[in-house]
GROMACS .gro file of C-alpha atoms in nm:
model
  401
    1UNK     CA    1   0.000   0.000   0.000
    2UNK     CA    2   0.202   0.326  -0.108
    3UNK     CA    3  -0.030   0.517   0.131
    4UNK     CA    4   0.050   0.270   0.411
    5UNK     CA    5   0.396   0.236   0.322
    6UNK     CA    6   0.367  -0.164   0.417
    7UNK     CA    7   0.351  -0.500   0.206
    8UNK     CA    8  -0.024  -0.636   0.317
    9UNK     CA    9  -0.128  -0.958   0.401
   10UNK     CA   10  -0.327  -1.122   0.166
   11UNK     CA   11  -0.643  -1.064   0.377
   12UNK     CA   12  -0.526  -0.704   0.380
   13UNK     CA   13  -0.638  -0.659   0.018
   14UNK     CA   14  -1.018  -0.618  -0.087
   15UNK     CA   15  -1.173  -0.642  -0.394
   16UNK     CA   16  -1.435  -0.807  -0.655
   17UNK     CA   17  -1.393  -1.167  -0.688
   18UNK     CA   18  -1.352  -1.266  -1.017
   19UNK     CA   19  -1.544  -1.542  -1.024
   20UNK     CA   20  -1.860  -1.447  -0.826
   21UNK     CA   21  -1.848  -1.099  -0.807
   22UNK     CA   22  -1.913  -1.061  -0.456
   23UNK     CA   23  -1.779  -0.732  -0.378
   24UNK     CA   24  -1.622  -0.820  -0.054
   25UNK     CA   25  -1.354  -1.100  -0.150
   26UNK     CA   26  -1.001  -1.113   0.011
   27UNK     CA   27  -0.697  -1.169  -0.147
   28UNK     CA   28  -0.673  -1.547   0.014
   29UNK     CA   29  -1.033  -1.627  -0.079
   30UNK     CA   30  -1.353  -1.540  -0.149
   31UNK     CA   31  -1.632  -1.647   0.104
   32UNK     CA   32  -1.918  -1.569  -0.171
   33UNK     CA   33  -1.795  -1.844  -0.393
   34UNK     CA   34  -1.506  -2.042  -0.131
   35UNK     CA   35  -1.245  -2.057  -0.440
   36UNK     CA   36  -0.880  -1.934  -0.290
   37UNK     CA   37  -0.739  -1.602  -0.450
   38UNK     CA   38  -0.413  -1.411  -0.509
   39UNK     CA   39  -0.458  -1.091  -0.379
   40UNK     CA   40  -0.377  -0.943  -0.753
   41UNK     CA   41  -0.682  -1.198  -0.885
   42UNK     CA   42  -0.910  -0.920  -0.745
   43UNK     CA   43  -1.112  -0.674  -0.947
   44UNK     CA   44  -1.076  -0.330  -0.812
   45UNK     CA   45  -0.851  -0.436  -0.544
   46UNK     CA   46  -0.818  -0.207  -0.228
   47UNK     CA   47  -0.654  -0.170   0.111
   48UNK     CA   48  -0.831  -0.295   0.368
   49UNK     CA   49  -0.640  -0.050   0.615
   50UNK     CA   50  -0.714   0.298   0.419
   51UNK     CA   51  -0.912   0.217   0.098
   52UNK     CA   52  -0.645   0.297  -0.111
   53UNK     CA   53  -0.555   0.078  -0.456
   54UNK     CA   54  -0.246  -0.136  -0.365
   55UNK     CA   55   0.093  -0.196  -0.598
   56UNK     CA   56   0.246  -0.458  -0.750
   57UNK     CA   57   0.608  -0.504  -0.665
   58UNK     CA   58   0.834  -0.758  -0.695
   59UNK     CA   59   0.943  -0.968  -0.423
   60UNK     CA   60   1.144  -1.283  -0.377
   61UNK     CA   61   0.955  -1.578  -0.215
   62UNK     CA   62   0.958  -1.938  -0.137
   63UNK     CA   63   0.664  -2.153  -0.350
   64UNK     CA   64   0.477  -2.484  -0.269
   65UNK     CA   65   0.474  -2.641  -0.586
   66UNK     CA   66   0.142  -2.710  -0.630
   67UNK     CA   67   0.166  -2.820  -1.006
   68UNK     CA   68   0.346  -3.131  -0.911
   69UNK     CA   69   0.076  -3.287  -0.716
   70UNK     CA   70  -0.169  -3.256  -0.958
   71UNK     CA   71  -0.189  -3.609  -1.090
   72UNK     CA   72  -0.138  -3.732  -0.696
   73UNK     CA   73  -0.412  -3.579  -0.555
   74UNK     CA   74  -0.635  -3.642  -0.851
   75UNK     CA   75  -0.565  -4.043  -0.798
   76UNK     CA   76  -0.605  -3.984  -0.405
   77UNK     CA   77  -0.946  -3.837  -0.437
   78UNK     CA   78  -1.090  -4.131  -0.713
   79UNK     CA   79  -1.217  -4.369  -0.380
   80UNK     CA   80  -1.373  -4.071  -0.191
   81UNK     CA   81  -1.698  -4.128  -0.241
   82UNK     CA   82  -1.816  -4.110   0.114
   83UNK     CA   83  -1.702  -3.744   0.138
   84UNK     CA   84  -1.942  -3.531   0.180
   85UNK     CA   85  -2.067  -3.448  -0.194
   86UNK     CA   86  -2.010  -3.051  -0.106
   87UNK     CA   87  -1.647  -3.117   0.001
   88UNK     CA   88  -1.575  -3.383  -0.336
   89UNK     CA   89  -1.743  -3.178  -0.587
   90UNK     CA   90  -1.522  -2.858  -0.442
   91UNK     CA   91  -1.252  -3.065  -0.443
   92UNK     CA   92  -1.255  -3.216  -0.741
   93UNK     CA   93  -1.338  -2.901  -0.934
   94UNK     CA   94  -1.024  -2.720  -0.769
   95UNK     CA   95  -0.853  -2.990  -0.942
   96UNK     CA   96  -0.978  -2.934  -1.230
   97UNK     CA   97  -0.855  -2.604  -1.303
   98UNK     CA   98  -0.567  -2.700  -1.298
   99UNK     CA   99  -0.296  -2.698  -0.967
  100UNK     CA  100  -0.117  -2.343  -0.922
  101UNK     CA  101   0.177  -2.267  -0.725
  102UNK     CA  102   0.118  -2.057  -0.446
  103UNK     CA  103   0.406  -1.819  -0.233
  104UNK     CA  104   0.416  -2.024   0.145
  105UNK     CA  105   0.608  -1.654   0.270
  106UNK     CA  106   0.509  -1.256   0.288
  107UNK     CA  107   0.678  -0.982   0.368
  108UNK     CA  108   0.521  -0.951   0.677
  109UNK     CA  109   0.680  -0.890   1.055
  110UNK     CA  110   0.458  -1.137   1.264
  111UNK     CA  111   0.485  -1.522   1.204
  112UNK     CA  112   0.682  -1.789   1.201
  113UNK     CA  113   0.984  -1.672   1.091
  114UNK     CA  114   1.219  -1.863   0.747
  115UNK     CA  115   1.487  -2.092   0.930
  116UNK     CA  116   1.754  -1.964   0.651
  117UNK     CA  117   1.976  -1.678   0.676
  118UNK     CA  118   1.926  -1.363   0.487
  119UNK     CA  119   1.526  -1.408   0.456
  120UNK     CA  120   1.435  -1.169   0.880
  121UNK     CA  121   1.193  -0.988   0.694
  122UNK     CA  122   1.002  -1.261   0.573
  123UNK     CA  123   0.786  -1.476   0.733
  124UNK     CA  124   0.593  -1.852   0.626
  125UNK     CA  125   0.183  -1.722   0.557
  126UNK     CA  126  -0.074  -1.897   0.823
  127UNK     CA  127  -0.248  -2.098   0.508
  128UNK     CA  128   0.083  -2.270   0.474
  129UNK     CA  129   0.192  -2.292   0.852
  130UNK     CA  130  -0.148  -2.361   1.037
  131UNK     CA  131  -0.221  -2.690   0.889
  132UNK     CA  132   0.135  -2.846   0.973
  133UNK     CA  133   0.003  -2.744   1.345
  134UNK     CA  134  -0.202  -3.081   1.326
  135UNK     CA  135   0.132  -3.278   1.296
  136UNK     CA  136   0.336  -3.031   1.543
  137UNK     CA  137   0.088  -3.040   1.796
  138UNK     CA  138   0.071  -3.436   1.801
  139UNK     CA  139   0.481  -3.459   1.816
  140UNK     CA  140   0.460  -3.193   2.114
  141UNK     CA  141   0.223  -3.372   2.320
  142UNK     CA  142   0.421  -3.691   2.271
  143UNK     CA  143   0.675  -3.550   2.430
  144UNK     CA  144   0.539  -3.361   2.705
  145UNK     CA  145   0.349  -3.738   2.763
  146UNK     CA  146   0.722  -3.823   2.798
  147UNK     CA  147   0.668  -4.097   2.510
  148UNK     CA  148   0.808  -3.906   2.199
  149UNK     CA  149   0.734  -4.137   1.933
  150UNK     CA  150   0.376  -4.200   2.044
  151UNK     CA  151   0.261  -3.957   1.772
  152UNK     CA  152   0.330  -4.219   1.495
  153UNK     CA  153   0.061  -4.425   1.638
  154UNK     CA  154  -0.172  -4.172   1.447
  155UNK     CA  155   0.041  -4.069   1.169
  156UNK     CA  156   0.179  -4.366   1.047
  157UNK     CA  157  -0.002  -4.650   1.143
  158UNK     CA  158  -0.212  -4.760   0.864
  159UNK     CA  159  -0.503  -4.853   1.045
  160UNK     CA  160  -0.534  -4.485   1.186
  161UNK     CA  161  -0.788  -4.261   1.038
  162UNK     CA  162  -0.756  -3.892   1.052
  163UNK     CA  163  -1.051  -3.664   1.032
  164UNK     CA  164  -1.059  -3.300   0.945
  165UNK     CA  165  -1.343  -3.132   1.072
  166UNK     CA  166  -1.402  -2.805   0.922
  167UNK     CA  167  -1.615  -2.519   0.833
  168UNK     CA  168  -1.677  -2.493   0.391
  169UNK     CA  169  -1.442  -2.230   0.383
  170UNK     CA  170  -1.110  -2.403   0.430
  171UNK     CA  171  -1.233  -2.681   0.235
  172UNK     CA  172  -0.938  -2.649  -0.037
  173UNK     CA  173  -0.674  -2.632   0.223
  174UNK     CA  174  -0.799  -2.966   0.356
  175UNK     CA  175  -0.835  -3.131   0.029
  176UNK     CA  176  -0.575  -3.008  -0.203
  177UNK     CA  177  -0.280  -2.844   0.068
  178UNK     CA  178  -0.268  -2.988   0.345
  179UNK     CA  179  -0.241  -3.360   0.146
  180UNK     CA  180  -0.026  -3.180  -0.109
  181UNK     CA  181   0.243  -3.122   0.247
  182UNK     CA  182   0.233  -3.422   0.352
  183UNK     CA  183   0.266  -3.620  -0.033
  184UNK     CA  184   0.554  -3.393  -0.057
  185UNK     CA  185   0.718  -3.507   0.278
  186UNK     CA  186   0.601  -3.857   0.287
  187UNK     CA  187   0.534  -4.153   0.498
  188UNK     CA  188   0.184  -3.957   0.686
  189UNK     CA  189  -0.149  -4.022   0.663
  190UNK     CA  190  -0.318  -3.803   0.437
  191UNK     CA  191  -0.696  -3.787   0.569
  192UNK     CA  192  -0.955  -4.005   0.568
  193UNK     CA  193  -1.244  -3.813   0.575
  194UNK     CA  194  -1.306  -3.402   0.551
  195UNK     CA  195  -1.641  -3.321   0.700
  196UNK     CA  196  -1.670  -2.989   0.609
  197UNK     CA  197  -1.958  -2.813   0.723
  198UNK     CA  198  -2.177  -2.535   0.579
  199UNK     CA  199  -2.275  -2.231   0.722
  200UNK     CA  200  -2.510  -2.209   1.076
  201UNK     CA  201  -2.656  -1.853   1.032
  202UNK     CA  202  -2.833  -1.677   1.283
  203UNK     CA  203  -3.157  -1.498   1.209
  204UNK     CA  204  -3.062  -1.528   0.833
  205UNK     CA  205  -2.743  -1.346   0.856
  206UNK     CA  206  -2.415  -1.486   0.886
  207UNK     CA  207  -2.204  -1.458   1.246
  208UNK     CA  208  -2.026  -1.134   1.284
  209UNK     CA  209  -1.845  -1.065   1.609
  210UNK     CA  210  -1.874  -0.678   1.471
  211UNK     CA  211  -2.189  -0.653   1.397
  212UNK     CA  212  -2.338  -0.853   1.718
  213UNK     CA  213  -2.468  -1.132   1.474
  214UNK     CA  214  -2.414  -1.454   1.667
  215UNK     CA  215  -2.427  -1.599   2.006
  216UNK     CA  216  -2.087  -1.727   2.216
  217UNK     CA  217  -2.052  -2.071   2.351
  218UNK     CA  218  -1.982  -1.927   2.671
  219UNK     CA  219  -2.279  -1.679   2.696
  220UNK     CA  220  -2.528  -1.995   2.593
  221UNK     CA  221  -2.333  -2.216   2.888
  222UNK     CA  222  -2.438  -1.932   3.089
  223UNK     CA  223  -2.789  -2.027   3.073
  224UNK     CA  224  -2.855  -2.369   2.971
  225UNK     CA  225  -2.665  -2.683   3.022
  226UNK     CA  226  -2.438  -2.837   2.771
  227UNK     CA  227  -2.673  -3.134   2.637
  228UNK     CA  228  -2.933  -2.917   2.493
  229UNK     CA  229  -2.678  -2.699   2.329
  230UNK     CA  230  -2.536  -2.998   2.185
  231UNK     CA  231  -2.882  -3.191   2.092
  232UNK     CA  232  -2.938  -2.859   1.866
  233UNK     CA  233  -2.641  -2.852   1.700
  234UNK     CA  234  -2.675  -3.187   1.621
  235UNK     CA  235  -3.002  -3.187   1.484
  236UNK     CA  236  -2.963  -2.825   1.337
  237UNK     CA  237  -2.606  -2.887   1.176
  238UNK     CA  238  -2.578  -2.746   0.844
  239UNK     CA  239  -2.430  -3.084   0.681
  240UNK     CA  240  -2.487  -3.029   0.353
  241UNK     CA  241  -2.653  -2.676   0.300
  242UNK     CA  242  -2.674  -2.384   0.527
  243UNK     CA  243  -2.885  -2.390   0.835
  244UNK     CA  244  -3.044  -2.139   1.062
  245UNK     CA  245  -3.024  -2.086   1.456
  246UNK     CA  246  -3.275  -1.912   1.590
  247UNK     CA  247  -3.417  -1.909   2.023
  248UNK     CA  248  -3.797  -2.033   1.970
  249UNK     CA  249  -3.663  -2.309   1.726
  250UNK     CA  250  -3.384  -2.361   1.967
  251UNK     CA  251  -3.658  -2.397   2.264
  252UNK     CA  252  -3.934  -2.621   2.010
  253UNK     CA  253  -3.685  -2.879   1.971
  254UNK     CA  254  -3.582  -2.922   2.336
  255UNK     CA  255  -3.893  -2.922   2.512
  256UNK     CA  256  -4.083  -3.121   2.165
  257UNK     CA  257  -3.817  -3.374   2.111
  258UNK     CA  258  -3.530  -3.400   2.362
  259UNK     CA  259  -3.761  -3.334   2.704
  260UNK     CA  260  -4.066  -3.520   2.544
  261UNK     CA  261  -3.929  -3.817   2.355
  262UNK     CA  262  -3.608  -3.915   2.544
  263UNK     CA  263  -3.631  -3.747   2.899
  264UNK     CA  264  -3.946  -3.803   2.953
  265UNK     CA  265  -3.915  -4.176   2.871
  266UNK     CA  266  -3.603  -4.243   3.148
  267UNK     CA  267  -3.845  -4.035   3.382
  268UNK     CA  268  -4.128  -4.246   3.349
  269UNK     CA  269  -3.962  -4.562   3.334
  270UNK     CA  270  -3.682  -4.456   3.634
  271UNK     CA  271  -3.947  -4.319   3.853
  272UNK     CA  272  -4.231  -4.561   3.838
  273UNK     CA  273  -3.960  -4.844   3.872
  274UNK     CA  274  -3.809  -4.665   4.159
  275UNK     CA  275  -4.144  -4.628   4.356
  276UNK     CA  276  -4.309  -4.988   4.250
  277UNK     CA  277  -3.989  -5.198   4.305
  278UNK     CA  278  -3.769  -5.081   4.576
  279UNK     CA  279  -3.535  -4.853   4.347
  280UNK     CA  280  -3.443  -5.175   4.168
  281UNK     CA  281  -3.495  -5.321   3.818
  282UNK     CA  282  -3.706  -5.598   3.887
  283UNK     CA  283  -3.644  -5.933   3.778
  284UNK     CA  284  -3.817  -6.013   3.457
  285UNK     CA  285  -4.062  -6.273   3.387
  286UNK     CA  286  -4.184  -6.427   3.017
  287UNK     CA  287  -4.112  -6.117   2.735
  288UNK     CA  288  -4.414  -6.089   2.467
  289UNK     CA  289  -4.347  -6.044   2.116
  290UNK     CA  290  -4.377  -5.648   2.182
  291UNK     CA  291  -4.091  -5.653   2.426
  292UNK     CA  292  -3.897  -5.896   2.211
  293UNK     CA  293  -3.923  -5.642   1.906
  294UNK     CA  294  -3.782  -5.369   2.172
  295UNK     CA  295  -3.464  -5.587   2.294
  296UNK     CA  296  -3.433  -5.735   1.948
  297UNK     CA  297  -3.427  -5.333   1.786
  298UNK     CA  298  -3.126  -5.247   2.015
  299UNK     CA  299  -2.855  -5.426   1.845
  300UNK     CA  300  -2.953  -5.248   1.551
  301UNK     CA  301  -3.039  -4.939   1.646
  302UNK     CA  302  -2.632  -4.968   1.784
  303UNK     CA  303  -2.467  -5.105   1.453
  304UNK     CA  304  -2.754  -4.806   1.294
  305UNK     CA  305  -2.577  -4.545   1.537
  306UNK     CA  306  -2.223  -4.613   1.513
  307UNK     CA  307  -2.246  -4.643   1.111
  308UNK     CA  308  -2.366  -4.302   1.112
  309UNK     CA  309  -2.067  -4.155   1.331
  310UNK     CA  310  -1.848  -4.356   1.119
  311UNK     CA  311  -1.958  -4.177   0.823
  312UNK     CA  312  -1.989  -3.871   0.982
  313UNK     CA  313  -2.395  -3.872   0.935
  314UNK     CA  314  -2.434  -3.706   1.242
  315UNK     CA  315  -2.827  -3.589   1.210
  316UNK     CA  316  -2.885  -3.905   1.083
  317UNK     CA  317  -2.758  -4.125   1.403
  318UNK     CA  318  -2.974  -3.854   1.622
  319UNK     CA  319  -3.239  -3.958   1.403
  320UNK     CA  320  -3.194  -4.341   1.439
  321UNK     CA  321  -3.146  -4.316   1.833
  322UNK     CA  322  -3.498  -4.102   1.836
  323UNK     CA  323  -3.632  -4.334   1.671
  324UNK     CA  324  -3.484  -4.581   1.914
  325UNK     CA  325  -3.667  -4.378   2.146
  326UNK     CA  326  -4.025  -4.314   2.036
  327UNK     CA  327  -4.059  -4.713   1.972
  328UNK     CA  328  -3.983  -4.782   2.347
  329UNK     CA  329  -4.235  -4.482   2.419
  330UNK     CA  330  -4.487  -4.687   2.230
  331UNK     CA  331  -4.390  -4.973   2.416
  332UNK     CA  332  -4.451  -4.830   2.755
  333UNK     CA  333  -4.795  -4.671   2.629
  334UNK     CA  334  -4.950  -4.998   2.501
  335UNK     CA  335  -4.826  -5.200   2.835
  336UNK     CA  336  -4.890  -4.941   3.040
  337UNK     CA  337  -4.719  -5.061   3.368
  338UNK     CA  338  -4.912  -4.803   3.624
  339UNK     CA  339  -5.219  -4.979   3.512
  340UNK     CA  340  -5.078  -5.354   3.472
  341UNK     CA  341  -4.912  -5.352   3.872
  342UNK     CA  342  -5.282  -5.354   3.964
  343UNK     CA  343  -5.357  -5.698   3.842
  344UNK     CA  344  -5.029  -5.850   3.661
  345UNK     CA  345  -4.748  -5.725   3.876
  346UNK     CA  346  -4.490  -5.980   3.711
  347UNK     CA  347  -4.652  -5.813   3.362
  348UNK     CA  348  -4.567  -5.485   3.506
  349UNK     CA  349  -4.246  -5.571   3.616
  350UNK     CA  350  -4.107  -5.779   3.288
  351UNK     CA  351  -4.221  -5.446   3.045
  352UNK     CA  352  -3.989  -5.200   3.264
  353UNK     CA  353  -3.729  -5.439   3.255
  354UNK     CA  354  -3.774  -5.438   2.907
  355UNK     CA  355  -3.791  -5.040   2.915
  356UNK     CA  356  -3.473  -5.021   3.126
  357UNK     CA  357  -3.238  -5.260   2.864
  358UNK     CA  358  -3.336  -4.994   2.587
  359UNK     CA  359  -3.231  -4.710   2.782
  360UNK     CA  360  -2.911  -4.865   2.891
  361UNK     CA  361  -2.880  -4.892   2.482
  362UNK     CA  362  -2.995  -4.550   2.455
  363UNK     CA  363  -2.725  -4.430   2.693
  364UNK     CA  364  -2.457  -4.557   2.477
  365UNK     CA  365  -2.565  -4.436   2.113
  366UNK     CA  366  -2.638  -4.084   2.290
  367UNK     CA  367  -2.368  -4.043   2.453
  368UNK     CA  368  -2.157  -3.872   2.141
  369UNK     CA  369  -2.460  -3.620   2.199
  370UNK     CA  370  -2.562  -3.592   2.494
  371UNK     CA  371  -2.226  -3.705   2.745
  372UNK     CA  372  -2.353  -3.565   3.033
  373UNK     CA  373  -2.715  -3.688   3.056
  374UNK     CA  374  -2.622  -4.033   2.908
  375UNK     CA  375  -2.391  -4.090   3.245
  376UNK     CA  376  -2.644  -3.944   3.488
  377UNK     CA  377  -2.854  -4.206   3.312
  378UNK     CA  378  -2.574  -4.460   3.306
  379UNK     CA  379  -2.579  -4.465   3.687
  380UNK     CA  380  -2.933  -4.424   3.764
  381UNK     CA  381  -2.942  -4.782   3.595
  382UNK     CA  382  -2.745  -4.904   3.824
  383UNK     CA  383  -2.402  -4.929   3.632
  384UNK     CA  384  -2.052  -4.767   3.791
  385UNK     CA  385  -1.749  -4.605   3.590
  386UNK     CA  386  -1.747  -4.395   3.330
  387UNK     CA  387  -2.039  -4.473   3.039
  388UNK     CA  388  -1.752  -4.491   2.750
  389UNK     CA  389  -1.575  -4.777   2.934
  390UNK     CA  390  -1.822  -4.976   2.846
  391UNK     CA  391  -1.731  -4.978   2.432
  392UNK     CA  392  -2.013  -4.933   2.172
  393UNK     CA  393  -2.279  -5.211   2.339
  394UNK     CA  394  -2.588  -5.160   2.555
  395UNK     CA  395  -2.520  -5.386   2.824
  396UNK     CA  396  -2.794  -5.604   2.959
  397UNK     CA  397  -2.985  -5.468   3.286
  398UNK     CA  398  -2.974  -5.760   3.526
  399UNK     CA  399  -3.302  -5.776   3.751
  400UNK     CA  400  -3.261  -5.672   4.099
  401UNK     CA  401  -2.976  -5.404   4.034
   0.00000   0.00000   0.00000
């Protein structure tokens, strides 16, 4: 900027994106259209400090050569197909165009400074640095664990998978960069699987610290518990498209779904069992075909469950355990226990067992949700420990516990 008198960062320089034409690109990307940018790729280019029109001028830099991974990354990519489609169409449209090389260093004063002499006023850019923090960070905690090769266990065993969780902005960094690094150094695993997400708005408008668009996960801890915050999240997550937060939807589906279908369900079962039997699951006696369809839906509703994490499904394994849910619900409706005790207490007492085996299942495949309510529940069964020790299983309720 010759007003400035600086080099600026790439995010420094505004402009037109060439592709979209959204007015407000940077000269890293543009979050109208995701592609990444050169800052001189912009139409009408600006600085974002005074508004003035930058210059060109020529500067020596280091490169990641891009180009040379082309053909790599376009063979890596050819089994994706469980990506997400958002994240393997981006991807393999990036590709497409055809691989660029892009400058890893900026004359800049902050960063991580060039380990080469004659290069102090340059510094490595944060797109280049940041992702080799996932690697870094692994090799540091191995050796503050005091076990400084235990990093390799995820790295380069085979059988490890790494997941990149991510928002559908820093999709291409993911995809093409970040796999491009490692290629290029060799002997890591390049990811498995990059969930990227899409956009959670709020009232329509996208979160803006600035503009007071947006809520904090502190200032929502401040006033409701973790488990709700998480059970919308879950069931709200913008997975493939962009989705919308918003208070009375945020309220609907707590008190409609998670208070109504699942809490109320441990309630009715936990309370009526703890005033008709002592506080204990009573023993069962002969199961009907309605509770056998309930214990005989568990192991599927778990294999159901954990398939969906696996793929990264998420909404779809809240579904499936909701599901899980509203059956048992059913269950307890048509046997209605409060009403069988009167005349049939073994009848009475074989249904809740039935009830209780569900929700120890329903303890596990919530528990990636819901962590804190599924161990409350966990021990109100009866069970000790911590409900993850268990494994992926919905261990079997013994009567009399």
């Amino acid at each position: 900027c010759p007003a400035d008198g600086r080099f600026l960062p790439d995010r420094y320089v505004e402009g037109a994106c060439p592709h979209c034409g959204n007015l407000k690109a940077r000269g890293d990307q543009c979050d109208g259209c995701g592609r990444t940018l050169n800052p001189e790729d912009l139409v009408n280019w600006r600085c974002r400090l005074c508004g003035t029109p930058p210059e060109s001028r020529e500067s020596r830099h280091f490169f990641l050569r891009l180009s040379a991974f082309q053909e790599p990354l376009t063979k890596w990519i050819k089994d994706k197909d469980y990506w997400r489609p958002n994240v393997l169409n981006f991807t393999r449209g990036f590709l497409a165009d055809g691989l660029k090389d892009r400058a890893i260093t900026r004359d800049i004063s902050w960063g991580i400074p060039i380990p080469l002499p004659g290069y102090d006023s340059k510094r490595i850019y944060v797109w280049f640095e940041a992702v080799i923090g996932y690697l870094s960070a692994a090799k540091e905690w191995a050796q503050r664990q005091g076990t400084p090769e235990a990093w390799r266990d995820w790295w380069q065993d085979p059988s490890a998978r790494v997941y990149n969780f991510i928002g559908k902005d820093n999709i291409p960094f993911h995809t093409i960069i970040w796999p491009a690094i490692l290629m290029g150094y060799g002997g890591h695993n390049l990811p498995y699987d990059v969930p990227a997400n899409e956009y959670m708005n709020f009232g329509g408008a996208k979160a803006s610290k600035s503009a007071g668009v947006g809520v904090t996960v502190p200032e929502m801890l401040a006033h409701f518990d973790p488990d709700p915050i998480r059970y919308y999240i879950a069931v709200n997550m913008p997975e493939t498209s962009d989705s919308d937060f918003s208070w009375p939807d945020f309220l609907r589906r707590n008190n409609d779904e998670l208070v109504a279908t699942y809490g109320n369900l441990a309630h009715r079962v936990l309370s009526f069992t703890h005033r008709s039997f002592g506080g204990k699951i009573p023993e069962p006696g002969p199961v009907d075909a309605a509770g056998q369809a309930v214990l005989d839906g568990l192991p599927i509703a778990l294999k159901a469950v954990g398939e969906s994490l696996a793929r990264c499904h998420f909404r779809d394994g809240l579904q499936r355990w909701m599901a899980l849910a509203q059956q048992v619900n059913r269950y307890i409706d048509a046997k209605a226990p409060w009403k069988a005790i009167r005349t049939d207490r073994q009848d009475a007492a074989t249904s809740l067992w039935v009830c209780a085996n569900a929700l120890s299942c329903l303890a596990t495949v919530t528990y990636p949700y819901l962590p804190f309510s599924s161990q409350r529940l966990h021990e109100m069964l009866g069970f000790s420990g911590e409900t993850q020790a268990r494994g992926w299983t919905g261990p079997p309720v013994p009567g009399g516990q």
